[in-house]
mmCIF file of C-alpha atoms in Angstrom:
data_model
loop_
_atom_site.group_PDB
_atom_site.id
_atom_site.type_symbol
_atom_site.label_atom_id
_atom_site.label_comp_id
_atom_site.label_asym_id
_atom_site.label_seq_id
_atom_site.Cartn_x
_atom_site.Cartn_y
_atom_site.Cartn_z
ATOM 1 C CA UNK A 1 24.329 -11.957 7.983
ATOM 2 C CA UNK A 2 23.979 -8.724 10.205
ATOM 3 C CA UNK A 3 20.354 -8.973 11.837
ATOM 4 C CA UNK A 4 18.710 -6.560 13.978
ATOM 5 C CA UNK A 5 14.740 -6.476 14.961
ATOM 6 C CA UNK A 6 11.777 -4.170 14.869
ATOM 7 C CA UNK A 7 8.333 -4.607 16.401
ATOM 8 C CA UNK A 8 5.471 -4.396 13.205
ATOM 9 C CA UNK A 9 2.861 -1.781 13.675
ATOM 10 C CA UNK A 10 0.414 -4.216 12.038
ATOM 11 C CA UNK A 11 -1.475 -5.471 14.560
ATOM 12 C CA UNK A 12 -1.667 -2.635 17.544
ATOM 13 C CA UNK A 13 -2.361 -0.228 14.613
ATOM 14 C CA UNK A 14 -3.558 -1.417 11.709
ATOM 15 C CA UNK A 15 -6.258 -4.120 12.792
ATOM 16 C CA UNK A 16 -6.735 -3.100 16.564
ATOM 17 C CA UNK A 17 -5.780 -0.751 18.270
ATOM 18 C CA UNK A 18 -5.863 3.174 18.314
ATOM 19 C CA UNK A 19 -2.468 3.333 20.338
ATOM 20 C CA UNK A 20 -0.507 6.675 21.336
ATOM 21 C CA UNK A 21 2.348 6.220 18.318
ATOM 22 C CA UNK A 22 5.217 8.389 20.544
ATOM 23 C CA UNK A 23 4.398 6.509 23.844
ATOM 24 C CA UNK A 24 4.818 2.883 21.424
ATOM 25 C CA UNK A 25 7.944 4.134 20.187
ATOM 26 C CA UNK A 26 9.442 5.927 23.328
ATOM 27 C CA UNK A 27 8.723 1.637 24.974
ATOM 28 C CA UNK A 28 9.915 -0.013 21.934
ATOM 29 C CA UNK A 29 13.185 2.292 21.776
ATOM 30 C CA UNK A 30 13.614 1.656 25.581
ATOM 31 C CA UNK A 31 13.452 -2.293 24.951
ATOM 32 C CA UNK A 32 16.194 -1.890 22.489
ATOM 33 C CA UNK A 33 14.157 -2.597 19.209
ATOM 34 C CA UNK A 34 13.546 -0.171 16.375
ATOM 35 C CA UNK A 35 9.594 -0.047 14.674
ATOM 36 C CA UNK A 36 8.144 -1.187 11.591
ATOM 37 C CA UNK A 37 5.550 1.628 10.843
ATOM 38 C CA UNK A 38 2.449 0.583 8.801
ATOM 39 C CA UNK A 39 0.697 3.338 6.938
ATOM 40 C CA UNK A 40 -2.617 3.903 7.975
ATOM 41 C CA UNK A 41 -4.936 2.850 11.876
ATOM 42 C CA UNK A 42 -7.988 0.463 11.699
ATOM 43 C CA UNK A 43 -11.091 2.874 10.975
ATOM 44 C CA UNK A 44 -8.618 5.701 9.086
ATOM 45 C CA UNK A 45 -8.382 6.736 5.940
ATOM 46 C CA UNK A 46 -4.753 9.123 6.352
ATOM 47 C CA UNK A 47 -1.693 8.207 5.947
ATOM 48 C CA UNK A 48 1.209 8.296 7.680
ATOM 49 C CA UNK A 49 3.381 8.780 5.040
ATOM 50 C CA UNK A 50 1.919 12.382 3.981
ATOM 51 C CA UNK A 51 4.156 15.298 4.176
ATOM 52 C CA UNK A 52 2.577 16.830 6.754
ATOM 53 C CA UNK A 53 3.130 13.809 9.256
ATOM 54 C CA UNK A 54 6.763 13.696 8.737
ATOM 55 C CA UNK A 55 8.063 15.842 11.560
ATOM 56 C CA UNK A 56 5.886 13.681 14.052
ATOM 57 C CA UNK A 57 7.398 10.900 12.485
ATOM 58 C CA UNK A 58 11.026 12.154 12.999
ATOM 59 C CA UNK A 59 10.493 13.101 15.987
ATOM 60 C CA UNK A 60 9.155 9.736 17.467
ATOM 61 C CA UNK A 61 11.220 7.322 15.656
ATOM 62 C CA UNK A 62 14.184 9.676 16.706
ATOM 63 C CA UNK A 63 17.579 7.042 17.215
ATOM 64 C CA UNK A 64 15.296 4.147 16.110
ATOM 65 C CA UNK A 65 15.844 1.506 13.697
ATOM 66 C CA UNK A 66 12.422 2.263 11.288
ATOM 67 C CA UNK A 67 11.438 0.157 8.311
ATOM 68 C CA UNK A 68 7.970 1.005 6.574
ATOM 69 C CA UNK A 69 5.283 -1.122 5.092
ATOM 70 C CA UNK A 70 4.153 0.357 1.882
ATOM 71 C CA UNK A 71 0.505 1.891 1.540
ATOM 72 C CA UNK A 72 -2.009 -0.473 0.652
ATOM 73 C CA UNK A 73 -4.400 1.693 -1.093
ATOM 74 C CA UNK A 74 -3.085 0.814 -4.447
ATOM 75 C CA UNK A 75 -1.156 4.006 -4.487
ATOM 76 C CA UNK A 76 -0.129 6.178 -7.492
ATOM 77 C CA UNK A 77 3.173 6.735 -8.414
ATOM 78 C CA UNK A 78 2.955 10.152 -6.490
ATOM 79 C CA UNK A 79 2.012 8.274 -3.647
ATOM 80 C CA UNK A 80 4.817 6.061 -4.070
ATOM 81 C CA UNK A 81 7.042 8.713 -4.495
ATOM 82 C CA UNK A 82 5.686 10.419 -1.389
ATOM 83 C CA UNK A 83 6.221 7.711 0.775
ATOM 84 C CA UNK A 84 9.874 6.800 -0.668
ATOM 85 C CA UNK A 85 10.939 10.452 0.165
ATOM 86 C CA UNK A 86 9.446 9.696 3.778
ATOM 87 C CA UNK A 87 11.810 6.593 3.712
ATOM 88 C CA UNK A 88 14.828 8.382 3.095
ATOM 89 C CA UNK A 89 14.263 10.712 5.750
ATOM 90 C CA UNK A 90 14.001 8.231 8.132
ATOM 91 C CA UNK A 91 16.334 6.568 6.877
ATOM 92 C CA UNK A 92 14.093 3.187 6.077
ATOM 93 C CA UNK A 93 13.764 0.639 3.507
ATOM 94 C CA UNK A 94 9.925 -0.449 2.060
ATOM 95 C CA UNK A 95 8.654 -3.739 2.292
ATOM 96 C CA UNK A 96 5.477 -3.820 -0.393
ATOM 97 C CA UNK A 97 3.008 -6.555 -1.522
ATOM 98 C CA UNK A 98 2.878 -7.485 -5.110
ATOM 99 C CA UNK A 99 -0.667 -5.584 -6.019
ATOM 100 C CA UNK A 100 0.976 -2.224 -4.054
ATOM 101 C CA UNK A 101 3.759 -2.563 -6.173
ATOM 102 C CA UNK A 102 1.814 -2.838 -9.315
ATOM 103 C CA UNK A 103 2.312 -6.282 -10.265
ATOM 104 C CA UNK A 104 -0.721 -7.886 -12.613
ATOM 105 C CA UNK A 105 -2.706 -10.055 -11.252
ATOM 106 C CA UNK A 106 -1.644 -13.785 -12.834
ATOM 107 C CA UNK A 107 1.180 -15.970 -12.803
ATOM 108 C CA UNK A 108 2.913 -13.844 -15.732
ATOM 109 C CA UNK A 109 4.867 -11.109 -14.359
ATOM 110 C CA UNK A 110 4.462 -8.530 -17.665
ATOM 111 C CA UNK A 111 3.189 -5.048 -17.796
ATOM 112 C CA UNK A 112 5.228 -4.063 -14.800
ATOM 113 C CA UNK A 113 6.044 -0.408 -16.148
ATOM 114 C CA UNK A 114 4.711 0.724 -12.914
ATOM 115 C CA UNK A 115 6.702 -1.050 -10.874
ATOM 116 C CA UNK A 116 10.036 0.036 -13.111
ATOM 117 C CA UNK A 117 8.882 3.519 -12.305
ATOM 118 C CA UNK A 118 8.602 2.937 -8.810
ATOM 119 C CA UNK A 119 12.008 1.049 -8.723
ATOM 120 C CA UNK A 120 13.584 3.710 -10.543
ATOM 121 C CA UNK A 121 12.571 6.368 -7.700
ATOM 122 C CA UNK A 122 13.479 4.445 -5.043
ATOM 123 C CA UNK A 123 17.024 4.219 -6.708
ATOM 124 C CA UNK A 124 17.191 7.285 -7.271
ATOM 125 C CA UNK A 125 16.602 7.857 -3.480
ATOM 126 C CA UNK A 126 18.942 5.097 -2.279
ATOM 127 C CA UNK A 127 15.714 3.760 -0.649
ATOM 128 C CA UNK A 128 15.778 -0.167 -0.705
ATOM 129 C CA UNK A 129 12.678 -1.715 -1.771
ATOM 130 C CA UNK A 130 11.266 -5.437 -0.227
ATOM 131 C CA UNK A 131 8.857 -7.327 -2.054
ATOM 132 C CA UNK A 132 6.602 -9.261 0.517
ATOM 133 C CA UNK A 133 6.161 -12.897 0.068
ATOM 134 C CA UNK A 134 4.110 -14.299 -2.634
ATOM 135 C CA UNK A 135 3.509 -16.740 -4.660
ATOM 136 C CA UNK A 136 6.913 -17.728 -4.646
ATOM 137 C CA UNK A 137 7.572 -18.441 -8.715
ATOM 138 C CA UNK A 138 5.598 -15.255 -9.430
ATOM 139 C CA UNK A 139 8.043 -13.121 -6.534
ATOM 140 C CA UNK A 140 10.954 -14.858 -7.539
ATOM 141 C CA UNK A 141 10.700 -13.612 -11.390
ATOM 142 C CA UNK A 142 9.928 -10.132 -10.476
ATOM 143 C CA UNK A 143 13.322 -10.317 -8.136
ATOM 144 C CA UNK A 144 14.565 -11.982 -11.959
ATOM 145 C CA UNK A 145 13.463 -8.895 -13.740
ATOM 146 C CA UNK A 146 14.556 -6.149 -10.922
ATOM 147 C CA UNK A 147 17.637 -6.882 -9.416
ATOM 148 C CA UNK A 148 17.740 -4.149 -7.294
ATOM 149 C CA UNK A 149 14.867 -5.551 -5.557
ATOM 150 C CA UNK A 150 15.660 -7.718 -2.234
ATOM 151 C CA UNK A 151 12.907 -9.939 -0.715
ATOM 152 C CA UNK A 152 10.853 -9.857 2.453
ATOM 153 C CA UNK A 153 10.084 -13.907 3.915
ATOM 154 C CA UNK A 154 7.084 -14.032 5.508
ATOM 155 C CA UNK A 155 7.330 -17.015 7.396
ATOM 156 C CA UNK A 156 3.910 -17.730 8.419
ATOM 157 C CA UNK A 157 3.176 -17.091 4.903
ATOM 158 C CA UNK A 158 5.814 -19.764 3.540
ATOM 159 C CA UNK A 159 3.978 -22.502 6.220
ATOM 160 C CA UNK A 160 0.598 -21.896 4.455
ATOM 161 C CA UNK A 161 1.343 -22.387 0.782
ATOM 162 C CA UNK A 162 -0.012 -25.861 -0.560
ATOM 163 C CA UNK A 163 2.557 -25.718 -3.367
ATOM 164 C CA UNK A 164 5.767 -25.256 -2.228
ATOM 165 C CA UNK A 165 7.528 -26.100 1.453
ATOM 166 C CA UNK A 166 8.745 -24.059 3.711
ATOM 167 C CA UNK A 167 11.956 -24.683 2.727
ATOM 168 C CA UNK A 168 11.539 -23.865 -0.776
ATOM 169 C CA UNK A 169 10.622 -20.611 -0.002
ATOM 170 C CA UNK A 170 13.886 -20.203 2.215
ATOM 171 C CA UNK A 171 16.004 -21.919 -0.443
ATOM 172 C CA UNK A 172 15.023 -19.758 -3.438
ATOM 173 C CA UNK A 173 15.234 -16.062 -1.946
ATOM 174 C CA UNK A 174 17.319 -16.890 1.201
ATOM 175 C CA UNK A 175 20.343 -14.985 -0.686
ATOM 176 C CA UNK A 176 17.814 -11.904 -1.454
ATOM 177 C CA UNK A 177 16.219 -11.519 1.967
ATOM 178 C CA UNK A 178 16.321 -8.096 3.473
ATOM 179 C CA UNK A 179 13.606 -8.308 5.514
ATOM 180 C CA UNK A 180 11.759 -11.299 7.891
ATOM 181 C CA UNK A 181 7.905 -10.835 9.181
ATOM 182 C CA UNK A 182 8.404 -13.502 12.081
ATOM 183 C CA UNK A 183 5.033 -14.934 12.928
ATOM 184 C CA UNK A 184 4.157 -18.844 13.138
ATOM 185 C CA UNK A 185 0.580 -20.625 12.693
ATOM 186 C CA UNK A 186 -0.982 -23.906 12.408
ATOM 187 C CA UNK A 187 -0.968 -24.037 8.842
ATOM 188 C CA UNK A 188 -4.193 -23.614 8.004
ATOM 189 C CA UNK A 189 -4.393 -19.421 8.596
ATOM 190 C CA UNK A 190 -2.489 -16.589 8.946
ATOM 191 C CA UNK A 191 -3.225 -15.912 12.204
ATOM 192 C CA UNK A 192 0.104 -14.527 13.258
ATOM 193 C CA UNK A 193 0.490 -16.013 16.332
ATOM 194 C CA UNK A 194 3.957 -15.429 18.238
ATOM 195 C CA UNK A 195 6.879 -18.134 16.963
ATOM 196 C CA UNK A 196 7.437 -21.403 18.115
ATOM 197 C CA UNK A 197 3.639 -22.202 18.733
ATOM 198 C CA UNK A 198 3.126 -25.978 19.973
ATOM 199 C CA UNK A 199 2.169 -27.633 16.546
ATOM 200 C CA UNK A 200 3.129 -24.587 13.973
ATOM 201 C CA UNK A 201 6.588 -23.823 12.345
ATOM 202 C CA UNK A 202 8.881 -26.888 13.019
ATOM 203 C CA UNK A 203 11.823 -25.853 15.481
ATOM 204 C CA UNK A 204 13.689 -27.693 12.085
ATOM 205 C CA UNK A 205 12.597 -25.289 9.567
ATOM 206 C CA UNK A 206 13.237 -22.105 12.072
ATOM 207 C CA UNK A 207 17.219 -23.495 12.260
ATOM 208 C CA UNK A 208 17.047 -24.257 8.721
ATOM 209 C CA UNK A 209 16.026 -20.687 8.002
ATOM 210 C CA UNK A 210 18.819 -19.324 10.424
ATOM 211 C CA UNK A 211 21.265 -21.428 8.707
ATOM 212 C CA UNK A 212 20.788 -20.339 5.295
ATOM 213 C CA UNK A 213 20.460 -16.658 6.628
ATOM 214 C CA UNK A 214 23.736 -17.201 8.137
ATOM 215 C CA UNK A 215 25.349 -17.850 4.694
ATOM 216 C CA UNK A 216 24.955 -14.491 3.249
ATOM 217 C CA UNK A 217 25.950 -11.387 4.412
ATOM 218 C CA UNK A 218 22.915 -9.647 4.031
ATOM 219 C CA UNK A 219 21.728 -6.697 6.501
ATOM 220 C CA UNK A 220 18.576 -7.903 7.506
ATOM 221 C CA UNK A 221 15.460 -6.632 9.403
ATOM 222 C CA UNK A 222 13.449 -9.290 11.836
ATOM 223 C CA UNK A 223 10.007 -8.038 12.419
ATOM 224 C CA UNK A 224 7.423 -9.245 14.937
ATOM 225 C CA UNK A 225 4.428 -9.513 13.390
ATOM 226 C CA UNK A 226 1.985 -10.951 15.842
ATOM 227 C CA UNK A 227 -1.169 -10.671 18.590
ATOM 228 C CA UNK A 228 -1.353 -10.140 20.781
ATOM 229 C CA UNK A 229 -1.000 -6.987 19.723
ATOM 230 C CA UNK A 230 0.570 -5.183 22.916
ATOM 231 C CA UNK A 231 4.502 -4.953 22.124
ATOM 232 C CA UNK A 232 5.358 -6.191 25.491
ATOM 233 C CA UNK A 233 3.997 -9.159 25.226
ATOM 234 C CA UNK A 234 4.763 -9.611 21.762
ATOM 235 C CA UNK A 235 8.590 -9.036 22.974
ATOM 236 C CA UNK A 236 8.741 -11.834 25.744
ATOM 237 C CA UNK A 237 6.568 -14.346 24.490
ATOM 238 C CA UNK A 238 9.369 -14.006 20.903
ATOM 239 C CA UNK A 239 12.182 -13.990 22.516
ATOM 240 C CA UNK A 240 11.726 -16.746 24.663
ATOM 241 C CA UNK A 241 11.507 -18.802 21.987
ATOM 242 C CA UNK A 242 13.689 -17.015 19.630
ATOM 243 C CA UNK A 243 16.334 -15.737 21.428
ATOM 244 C CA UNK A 244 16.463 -18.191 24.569
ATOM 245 C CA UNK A 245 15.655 -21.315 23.189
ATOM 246 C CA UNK A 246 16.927 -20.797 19.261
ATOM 247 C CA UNK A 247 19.532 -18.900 20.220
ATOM 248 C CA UNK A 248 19.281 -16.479 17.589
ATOM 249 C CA UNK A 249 21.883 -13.676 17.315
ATOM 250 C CA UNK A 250 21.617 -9.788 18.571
ATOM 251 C CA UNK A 251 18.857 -9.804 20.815
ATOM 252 C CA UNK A 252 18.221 -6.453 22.007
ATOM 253 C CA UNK A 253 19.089 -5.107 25.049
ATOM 254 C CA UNK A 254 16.554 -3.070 27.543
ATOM 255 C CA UNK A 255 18.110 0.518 27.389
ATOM 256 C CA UNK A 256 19.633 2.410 29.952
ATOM 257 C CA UNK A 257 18.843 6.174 30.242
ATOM 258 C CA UNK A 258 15.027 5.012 30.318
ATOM 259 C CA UNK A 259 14.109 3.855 34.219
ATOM 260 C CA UNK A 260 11.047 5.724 34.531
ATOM 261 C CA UNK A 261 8.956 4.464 31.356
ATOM 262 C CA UNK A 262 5.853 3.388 32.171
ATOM 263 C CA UNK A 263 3.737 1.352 29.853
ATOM 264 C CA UNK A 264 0.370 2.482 30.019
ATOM 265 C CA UNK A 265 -1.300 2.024 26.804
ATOM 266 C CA UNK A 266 -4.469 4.830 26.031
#
């Protein structure tokens, strides 16, 4: 296992915030993490992924680490295709939710022509595709039926599901993961609070999901995915518990080159 981190978009974008995206990426870059963009802001109906926004995206994800959450618009396959060509320009795989994908609605996973059109391009594009977490029986046949696929664990997801156990979910696509969306909540809503919150995600199932991790050799994304939504904040109050007290591997280093950054969010 090769793991390196990204801070998610989600939040200071997506739900919140109206953010300056090169002054977020000029701190993040200087903290030594790379970005996970999301498509659209709260209130917006553009993309980010349309042609025209690619050279601002180039430009401010420039030497960063850059994953992409797919559009969530139930996008057509030239909308798909659009935003798999933005991938492989910045060089980024695409973590997607079942419905974005085109997966029916049900437990049955058939009818996917949509999504073998979609896997096909991103193929084509050496663009690896993430399939966010599910129900896990209905994720873990479409990873059956496309093996190209590789799996995103969202872990505050896995705590909330009254059928299966957090470490059923790690068991069963542990050897597929790509891509982590590391939150933590109380297990009654995904409220994406920062990990190892006082009566949330047992310190026992975070080393059980390192350990399994650990067994692969996967390259694999870590995302923060939490409020609040500033990325400072989101940065210390993770790695404390992450990095200082779990002891997980590769924490990033602050930068040099970058003394005079000030974070002033607009």
């Amino acid at each position: 296992m090769n793991i390196k981190y990204v801070i998610s978009t989600m939040i200071f974008w997506w739900r919140e915030n109206r953010l300056s995206f090169e002054q977020e990426c000029e701190f993040i870059r200087s903290m030594g993490y790379g970005v996970e963009l999301w498509p659209s802001i709260k209130g917006y109906d553009e993309c980010r992924y349309d042609r025209r926004n690619w050279p601002r995206l180039t430009s401010a994800t420039e030497h960063m680490l850059v994953s992409m959450h797919s559009r969530v618009d139930d996008p057509t396959l030239e909308q798909w295709n659009e935003q798999i060509e933005c991938a492989k320009l910045l060089n980024a795989n695409i973590v997607t939710d079942l419905r974005s994908f085109g997966v029916p609605e049900g437990p049955e996973v058939n009818g996917c022509d949509f999504s073998a059109e979609v896997v096909k391009m991103a193929q084509e594009s050496d663009v690896k595709l993430c399939i966010e977490t599910g129900n896990l029986s209905k994720i873990a046949k479409i990873g059956e039926k496309f093996d190209s696929l590789y799996y995103c664990l969202d872990v505050g997801y896995a705590n909330l599901d009254p059928e299966h156990s957090f470490t059923q979910y790690v068991d069963r696509l542990s050897s597929r993961i790509a891509h982590l969306h590391l939150t933590d909540n109380y297990g009654q809503t995904d409220d994406h609070e920062p990990p190892g919150l006082k009566g949330g995600i047992s310190r026992e199932n975070w080393q059980y999901l390192l350990n399994c991790l650990r067994k692969y050799d996967n390259e694999i994304i870590g995302s923060f995915e939490m409020c609040p939504s500033m990325p400072a904040v989101m940065i210390r109050q993770a790695s404390e518990f992450l990095f200082d007290e779990l002891k997980w591997p590769n924490k990033p280093q602050k930068q040099p080159g970058f003394p005079s950054i000030i974070y002033n969010p607009t």
